[in-house]
Tab-separated table of C-alpha atoms and ligand atoms in Angstrom:
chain	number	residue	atom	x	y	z
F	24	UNK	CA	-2.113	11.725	74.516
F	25	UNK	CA	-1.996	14.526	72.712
F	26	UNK	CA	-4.036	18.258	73.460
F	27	UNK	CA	-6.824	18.298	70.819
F	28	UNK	CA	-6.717	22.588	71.984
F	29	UNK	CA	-4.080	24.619	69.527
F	30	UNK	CA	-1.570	26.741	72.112
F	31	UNK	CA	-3.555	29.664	71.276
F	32	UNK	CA	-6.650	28.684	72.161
F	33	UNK	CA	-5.351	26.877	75.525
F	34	UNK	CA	-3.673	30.452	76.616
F	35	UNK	CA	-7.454	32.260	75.820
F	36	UNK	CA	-8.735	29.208	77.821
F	37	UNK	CA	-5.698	30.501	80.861
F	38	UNK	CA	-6.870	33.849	80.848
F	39	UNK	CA	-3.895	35.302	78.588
F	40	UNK	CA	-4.744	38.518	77.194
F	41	UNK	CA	-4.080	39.079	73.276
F	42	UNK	CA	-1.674	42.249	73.913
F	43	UNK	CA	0.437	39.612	76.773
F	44	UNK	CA	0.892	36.777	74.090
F	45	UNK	CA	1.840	39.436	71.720
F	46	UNK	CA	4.466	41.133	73.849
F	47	UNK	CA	4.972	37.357	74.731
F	48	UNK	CA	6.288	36.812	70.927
F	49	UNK	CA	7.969	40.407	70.551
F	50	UNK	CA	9.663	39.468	73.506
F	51	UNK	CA	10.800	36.059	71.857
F	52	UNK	CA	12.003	37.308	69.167
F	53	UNK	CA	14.291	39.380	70.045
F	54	UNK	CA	15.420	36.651	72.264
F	55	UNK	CA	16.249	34.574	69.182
F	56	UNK	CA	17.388	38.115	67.384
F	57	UNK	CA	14.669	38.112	64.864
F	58	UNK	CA	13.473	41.386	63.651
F	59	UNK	CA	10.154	42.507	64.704
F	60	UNK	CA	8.555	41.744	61.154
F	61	UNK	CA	9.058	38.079	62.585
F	62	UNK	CA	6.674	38.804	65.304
F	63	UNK	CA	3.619	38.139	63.150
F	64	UNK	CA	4.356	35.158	61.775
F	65	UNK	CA	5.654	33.503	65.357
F	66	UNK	CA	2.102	34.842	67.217
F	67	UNK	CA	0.635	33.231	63.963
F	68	UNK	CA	2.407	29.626	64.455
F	69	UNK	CA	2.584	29.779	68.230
F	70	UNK	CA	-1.199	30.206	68.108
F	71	UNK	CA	-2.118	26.945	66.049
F	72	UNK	CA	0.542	24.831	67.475
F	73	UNK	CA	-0.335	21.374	68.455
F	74	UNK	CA	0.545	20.632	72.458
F	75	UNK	CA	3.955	18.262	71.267
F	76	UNK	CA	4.788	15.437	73.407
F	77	UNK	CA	8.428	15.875	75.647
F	78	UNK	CA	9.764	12.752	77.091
F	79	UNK	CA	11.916	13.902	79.723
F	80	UNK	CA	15.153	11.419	81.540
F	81	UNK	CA	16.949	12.836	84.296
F	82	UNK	CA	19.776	10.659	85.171
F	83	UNK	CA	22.350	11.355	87.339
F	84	UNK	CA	21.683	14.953	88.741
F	85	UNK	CA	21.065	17.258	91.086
F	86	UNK	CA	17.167	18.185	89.794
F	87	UNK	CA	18.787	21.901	89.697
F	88	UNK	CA	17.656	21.851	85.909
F	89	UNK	CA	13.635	21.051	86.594
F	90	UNK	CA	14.030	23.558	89.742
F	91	UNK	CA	15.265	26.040	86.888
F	92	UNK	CA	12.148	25.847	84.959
F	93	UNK	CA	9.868	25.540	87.467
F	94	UNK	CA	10.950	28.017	90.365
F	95	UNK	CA	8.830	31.214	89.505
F	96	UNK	CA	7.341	33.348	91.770
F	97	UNK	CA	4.379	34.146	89.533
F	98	UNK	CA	2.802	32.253	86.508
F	99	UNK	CA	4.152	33.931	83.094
F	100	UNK	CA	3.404	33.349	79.496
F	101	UNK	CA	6.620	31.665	79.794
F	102	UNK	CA	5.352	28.809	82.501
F	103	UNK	CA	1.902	28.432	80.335
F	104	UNK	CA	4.087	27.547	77.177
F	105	UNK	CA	5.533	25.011	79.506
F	106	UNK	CA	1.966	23.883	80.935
F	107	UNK	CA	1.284	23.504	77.496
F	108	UNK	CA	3.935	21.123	76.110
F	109	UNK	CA	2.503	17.176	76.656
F	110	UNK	CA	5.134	16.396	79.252
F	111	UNK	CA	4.116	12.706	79.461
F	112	UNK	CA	7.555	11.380	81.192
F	113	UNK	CA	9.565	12.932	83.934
F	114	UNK	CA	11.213	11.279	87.059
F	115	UNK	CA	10.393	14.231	88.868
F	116	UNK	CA	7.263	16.163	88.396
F	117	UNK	CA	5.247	12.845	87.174
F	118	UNK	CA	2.588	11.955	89.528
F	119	UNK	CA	2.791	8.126	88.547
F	120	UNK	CA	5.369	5.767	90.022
F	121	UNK	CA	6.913	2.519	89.342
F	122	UNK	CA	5.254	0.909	86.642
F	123	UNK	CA	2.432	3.195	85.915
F	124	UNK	CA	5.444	5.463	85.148
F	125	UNK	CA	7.458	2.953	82.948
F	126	UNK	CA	3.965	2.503	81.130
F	127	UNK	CA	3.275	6.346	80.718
F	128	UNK	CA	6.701	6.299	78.872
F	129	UNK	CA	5.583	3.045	76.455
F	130	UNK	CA	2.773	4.909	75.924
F	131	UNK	CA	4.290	8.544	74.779
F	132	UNK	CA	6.491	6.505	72.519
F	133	UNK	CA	4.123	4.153	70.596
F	134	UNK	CA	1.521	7.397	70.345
F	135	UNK	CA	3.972	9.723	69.894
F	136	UNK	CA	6.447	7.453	67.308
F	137	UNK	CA	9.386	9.872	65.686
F	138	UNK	CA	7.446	13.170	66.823
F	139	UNK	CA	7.849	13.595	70.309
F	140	UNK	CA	11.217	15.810	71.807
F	141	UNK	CA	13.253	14.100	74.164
F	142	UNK	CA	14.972	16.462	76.953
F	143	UNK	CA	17.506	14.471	78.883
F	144	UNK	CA	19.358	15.825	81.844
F	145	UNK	CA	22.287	14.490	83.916
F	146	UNK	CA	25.241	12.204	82.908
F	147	UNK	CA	25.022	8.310	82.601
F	148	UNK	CA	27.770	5.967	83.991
F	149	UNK	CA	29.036	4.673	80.248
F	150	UNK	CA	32.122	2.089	81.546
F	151	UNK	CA	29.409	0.338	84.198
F	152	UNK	CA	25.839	1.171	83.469
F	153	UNK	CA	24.479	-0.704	86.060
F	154	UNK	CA	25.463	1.388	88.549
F	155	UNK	CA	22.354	3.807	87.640
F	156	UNK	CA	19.175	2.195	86.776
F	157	UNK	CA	15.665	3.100	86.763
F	158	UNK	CA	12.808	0.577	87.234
F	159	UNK	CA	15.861	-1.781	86.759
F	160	UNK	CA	16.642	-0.226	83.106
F	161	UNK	CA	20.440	1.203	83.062
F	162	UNK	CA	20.420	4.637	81.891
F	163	UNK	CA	21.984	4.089	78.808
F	164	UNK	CA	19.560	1.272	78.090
F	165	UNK	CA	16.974	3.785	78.698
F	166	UNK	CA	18.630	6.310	76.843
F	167	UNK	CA	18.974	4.500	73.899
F	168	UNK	CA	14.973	2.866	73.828
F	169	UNK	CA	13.887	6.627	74.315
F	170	UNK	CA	16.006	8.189	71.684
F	171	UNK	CA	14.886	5.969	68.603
F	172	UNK	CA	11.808	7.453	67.863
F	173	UNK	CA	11.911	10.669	68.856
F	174	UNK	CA	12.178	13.638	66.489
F	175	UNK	CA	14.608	15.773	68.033
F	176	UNK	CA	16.914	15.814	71.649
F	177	UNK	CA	18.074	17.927	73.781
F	178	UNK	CA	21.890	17.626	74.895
F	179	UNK	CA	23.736	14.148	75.394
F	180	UNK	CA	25.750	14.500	71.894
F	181	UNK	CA	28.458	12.603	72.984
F	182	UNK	CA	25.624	9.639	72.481
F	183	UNK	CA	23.434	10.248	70.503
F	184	UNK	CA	24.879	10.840	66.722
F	185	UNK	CA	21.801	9.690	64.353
F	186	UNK	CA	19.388	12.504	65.731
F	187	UNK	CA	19.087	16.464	65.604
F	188	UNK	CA	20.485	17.584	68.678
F	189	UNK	CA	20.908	20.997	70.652
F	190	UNK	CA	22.783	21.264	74.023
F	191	UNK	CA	21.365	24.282	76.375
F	192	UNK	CA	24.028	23.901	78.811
F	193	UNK	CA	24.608	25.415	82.231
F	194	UNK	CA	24.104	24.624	85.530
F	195	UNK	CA	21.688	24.731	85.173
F	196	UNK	CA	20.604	26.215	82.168
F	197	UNK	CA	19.109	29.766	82.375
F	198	UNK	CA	15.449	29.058	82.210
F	199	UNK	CA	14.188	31.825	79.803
F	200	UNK	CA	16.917	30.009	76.987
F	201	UNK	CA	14.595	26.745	77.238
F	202	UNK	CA	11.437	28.343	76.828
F	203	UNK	CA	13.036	30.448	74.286
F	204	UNK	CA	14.333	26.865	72.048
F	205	UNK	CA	10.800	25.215	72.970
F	206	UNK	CA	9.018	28.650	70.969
F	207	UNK	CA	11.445	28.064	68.634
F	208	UNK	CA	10.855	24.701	67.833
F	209	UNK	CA	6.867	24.892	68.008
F	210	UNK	CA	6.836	28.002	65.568
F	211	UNK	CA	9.674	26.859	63.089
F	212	UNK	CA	9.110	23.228	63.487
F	213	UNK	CA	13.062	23.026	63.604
F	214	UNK	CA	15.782	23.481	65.916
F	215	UNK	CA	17.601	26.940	65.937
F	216	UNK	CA	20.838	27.413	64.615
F	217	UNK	CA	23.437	25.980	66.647
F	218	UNK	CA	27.062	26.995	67.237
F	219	UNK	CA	30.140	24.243	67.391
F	220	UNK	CA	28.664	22.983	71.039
F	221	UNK	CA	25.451	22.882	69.413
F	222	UNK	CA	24.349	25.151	71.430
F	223	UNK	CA	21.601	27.746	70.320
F	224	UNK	CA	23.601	30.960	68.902
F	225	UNK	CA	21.041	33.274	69.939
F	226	UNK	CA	21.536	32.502	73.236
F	227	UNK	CA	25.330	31.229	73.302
F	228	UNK	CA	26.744	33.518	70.517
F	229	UNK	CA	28.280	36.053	72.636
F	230	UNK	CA	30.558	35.361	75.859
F	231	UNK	CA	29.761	36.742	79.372
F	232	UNK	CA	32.700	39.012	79.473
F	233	UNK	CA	31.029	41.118	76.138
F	234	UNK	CA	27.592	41.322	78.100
F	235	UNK	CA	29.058	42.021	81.529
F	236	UNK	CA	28.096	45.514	82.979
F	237	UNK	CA	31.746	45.293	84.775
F	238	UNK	CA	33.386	44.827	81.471
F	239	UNK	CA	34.117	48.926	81.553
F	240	UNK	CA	36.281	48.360	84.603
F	241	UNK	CA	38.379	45.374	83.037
F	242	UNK	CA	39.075	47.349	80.173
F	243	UNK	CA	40.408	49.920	82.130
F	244	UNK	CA	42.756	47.041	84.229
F	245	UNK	CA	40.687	47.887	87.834
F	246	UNK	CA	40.187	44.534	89.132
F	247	UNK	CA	39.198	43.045	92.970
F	248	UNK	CA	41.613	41.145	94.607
F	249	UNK	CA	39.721	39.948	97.535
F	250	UNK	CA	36.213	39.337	97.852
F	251	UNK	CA	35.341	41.893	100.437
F	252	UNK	CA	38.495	44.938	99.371
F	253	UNK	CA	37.765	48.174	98.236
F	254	UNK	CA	37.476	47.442	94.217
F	255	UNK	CA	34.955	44.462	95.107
F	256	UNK	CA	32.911	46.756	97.093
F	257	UNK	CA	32.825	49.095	93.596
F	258	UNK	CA	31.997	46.345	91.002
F	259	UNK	CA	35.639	46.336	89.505
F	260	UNK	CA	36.270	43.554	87.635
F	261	UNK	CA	36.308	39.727	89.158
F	262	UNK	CA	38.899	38.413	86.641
F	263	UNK	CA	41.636	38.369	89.046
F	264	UNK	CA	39.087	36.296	91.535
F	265	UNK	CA	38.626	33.539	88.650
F	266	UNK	CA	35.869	34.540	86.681
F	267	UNK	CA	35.752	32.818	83.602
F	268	UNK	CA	33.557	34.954	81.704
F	269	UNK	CA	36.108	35.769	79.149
F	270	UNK	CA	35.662	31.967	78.010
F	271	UNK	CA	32.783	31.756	78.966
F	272	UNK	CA	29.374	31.905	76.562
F	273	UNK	CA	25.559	32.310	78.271
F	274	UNK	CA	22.899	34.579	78.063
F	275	UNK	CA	22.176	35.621	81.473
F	276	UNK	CA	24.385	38.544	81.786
F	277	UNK	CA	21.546	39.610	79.719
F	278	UNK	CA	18.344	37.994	80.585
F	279	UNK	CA	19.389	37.132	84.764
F	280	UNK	CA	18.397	34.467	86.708
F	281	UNK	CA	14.880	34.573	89.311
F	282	UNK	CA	13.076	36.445	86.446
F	283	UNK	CA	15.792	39.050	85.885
F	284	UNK	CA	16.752	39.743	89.114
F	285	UNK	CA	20.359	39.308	89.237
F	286	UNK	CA	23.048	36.627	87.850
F	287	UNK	CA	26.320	35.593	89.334
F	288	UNK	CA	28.583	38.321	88.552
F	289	UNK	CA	26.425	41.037	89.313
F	290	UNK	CA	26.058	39.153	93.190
F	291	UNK	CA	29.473	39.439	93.397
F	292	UNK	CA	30.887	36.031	92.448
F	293	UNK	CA	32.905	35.395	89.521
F	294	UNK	CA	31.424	33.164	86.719
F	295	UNK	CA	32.120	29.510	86.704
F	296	UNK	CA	31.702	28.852	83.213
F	297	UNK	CA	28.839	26.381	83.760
F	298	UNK	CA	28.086	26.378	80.522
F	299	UNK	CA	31.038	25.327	78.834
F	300	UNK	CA	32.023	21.754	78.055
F	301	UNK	CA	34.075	19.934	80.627
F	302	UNK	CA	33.015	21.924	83.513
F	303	UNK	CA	33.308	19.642	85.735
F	304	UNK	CA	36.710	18.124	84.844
F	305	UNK	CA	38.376	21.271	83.175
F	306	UNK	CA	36.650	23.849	84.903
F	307	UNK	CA	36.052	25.675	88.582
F	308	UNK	CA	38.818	27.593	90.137
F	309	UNK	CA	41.623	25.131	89.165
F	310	UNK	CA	41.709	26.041	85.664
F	311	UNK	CA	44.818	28.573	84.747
F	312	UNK	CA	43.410	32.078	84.278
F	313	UNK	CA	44.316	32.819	81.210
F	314	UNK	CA	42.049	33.904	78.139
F	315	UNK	CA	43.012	31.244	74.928
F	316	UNK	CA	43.544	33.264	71.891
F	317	UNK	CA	40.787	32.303	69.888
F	318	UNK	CA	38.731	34.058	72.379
F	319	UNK	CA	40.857	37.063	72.134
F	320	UNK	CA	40.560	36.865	68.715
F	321	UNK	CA	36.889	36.668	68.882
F	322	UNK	CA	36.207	39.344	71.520
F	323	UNK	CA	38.537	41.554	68.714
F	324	UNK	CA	35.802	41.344	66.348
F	325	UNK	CA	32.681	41.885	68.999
F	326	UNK	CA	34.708	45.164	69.991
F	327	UNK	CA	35.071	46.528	66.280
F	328	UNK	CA	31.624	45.564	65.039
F	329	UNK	CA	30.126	48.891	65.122
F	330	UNK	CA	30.213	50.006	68.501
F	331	UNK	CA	28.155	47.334	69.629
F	332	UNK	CA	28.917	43.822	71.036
F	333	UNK	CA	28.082	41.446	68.212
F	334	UNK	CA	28.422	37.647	68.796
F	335	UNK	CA	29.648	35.210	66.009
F	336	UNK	CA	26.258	34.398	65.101
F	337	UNK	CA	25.835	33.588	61.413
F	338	UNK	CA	23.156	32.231	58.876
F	339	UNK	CA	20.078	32.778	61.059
F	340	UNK	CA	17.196	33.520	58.526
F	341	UNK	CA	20.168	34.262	55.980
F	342	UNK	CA	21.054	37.896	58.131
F	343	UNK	CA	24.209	38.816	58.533
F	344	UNK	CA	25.172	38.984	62.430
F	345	UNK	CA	25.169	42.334	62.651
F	346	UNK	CA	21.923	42.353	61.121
F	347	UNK	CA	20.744	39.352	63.463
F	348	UNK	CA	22.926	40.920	66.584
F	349	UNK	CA	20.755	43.936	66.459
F	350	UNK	CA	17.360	43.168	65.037
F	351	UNK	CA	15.974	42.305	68.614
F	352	UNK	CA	16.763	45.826	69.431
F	353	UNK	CA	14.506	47.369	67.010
F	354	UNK	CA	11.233	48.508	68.338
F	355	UNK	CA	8.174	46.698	68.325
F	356	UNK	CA	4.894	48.549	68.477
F	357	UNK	CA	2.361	46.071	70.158
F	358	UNK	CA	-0.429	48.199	69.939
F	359	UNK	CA	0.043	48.091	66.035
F	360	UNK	CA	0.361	44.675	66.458
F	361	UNK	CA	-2.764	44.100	68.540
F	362	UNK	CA	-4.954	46.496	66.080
F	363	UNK	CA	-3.023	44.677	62.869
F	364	UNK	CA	-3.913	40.954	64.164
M	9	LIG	FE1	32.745	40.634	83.918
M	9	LIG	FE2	34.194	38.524	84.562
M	9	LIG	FE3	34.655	39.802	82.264
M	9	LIG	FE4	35.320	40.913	84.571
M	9	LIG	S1	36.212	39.036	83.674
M	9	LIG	S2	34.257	41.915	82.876
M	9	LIG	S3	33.648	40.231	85.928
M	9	LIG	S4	32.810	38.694	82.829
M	10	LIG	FE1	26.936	30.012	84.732
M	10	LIG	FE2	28.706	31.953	84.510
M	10	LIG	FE3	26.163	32.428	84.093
M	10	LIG	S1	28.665	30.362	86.066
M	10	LIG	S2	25.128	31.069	85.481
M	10	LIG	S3	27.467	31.094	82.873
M	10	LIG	S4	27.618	33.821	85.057
C-alpha cells in the first residue's frame, strides 16, 4: 500500500537535516555526471516523490546482492532512500511466509498495476523450470506473472523483451550504483541512459583499468608476478595475475565497496570482471589474458580526451561526454544551496 508521506517529508520525519539531503543530491549527481545546476531540480523531485512500490524475486542466488544493499555500518541518506521505497515482496527481508507472502505479492500487483519496479536477482533454470520453484510457482512462471504489470525491471533481458529494462550487474552490484538508478528513477521518472548491456552509463561508461590508481604502473609495463613478490608488495600492476580490468566496466574503482573503504584491486586481488556478461561461463581466471581491440580502441580515446579519463558516455541530458564526464567534478556550494532553497 502505498506511503501517503512524499520522500521529503518521510526523511524530516527520520531526522535528516536539510544541508545532509542536499549534499545527499550534490552527491547524486555527480554520481549520474549531472552538473551541479541539476542539483536543484533533483532535491526538488526527490522531495515530493511518492514511496513507489518494488517487487523484488530472487531466484537462484547467493543473497550476496540484498547483503550488498543492506550491509552498512551506519544508517545513510542512502539506506533511508531505501527505507523509503514500498518494498512489498522480497524472499529475503519479508517478514511474511508462505502464503501470507504469495498474497503480499497479489496484492502489490493488483494495487500497484503497471507502476510498480520489479528488481529480480539470480538466474532461472529455462530448459527445466521445475527444478526451482517458489510456493510451488517455477521461477519463470513467477517471472513472467510479476513482469506484466510492472512499469520498469531491473536485469533479466535475456527474458524479458516487452518492458524497459536496466541491468546493474556485478557480483554483486556495487551498492551506491542501485541507490544511485533508484534516485534516478524517482526524480526523472525514467530509467537512465543505458549503454549496449543496458547497463547505466554513468556508472558503467568507463572500464576499471581507466579508474584504477595502479593504472600509472601498467603504463609504465611494472607488473606483479606473484601475489606476495616485490612489485605486489608496491601496488604494480595485477594484469599479469589476471585482472580483467582492462575489459572490465564498474564504478567502484571510484566509489569502493563497505562505504568507500577499499575495492578488489586496491586489496590486492585482481578484478574478476563480475560485471560483465558471461561471467560465469566466459569469465574467472580461465579466460586468455588478452585485451580485445575494441577495448584498446576505446581506452585510445579515454587517454586523448583532454587529459582526463572520459568514458563513452553519450546523450545524457543532450551533453557531450566530456561535458557529462566532467560535470560531477564541478563544485557544488551547499551552503548556497541551503540559503537558495
Ligand atoms: Fe589496475 Fe588491473 Fe588495469 Fe592493472 S590491469 S591497471 S591492476 S585495472
Ligand atoms: Fe567486480 Fe572487478 Fe569491481 S571483480 S567488484 S568489477 S574490481
Amino acid at each position: 500500500m502505498a506511503d501517503p508521506k512524499s520522500l521529503g517529508e518521510s526523511l524530516r520525519h527520520q531526522g535528516v537535516s536539510r544541508r545532509g539531503f542536499l549534499k545527499y543530491c550534490a552527491a547524486t549527481a555527480s554520481m549520474m555526471a549531472l552538473p551541479p545546476s541539476m542539483v536543484p531540480a533533483i532535491a526538488s523531485a526527490l522531495e515530493k516523490a511518492q514511496r513507489p512500490s518494488v517487487i523484488w524475486l530472487s531466484f537462484q542466488e547467493c543473497t550476496g546482492c540484498t547483503e550488498s544493499l543492506t550491509r552498512s555500518h551506519a544508517p545513510t541518506v542512502e539506506s533511508l532512500i531505501f527505507d523509503y521505497i514500498s518494498l512489498d515482496y522480497h524472499h529475503t527481508l519479508q517478514a511474511a511466509a508462505g502464503e501470507a507472502a504469495e498474497l503480499a505479492r497479489e496484492q502489490a500487483m493488483h494495487d500497484n498495476q503497471g507502476k510498480y519496479l520489479l528488481v529480480v536477482d539470480g538466474s532461472i533454470p529455462l530448459a527445466h523450470p521445475e527444478f526451482s520453484t517458489i510456493a510451488g510457482i517455477s521461477n519463470l512462471e513467477m517471472l513472467r506473472e510479476t513482469v506484466a504489470g510492472a512499469a520498469a525491471v531491473v536485469a533479466v533481458e535475456d527474458i524479458v523483451k516487452d518492458k524497459p529494462i536496466i541491468n546493474v550487474p556485478g557480483c554483486p552490484p556495487v551498492p551506491v550504483v542501485i541507490s544511485g538508478v533508484l534516485a534516478h528513477y524517482l526524480t526523472f521518472g525514467a530509467l537512465p541512459e543505458l549503454d549496449e548491456h543496458k547497463r547505466p552509463l554513468a556508472f558503467y561508461g568507463q572500464s576499471i583499468h581507466d579508474r584504477c590508481y595502479r593504472r600509472p604502473f601498467y603504463d609504465k609495463g611494472l607488473f606483479a608476478e606473484t601475489f606476495d613478490d616485490a612489485g605486489a608488495k608496491a601496488g604494480w600492476c595485477l594484469y599479469r595475475l589476471g585482472c580483467k580490468g582492462p575489459m572490465t566496466y564498474n564504478a567502484c574503482a571510484t566509489v569502493k565497496w563497505n562505504q568507500g573503504t577499499s575495492w578488489p584491486v586496491e586489496s590486492g586481488h585482481p578484478c574478476l570482471g563480475c560485471s560483465e556478461p558471461n561471467l560465469w561461463d566466459a569469465g574467472g581466471f580461465d579466460q586468455a589474458l588478452s585485451i580485445p581491440t575494441s577495448d584498446l580502441a576505446r581506452t585510445a580515446t579515454y587517454a586523448a580526451a583532454a587529459g582526463v579519463a572520459v568514458g563513452t558516455v553519450s546523450g545524457m541530458l543532450g551533453r557531450s561526454a566530456k561535458q557529462r564526464a566532467t560535470a560531477g567534478r564541478e563544485a557544488v556550494n551547499i551552503d548556497d544551496l541551503e540559503k537558495s532553497s
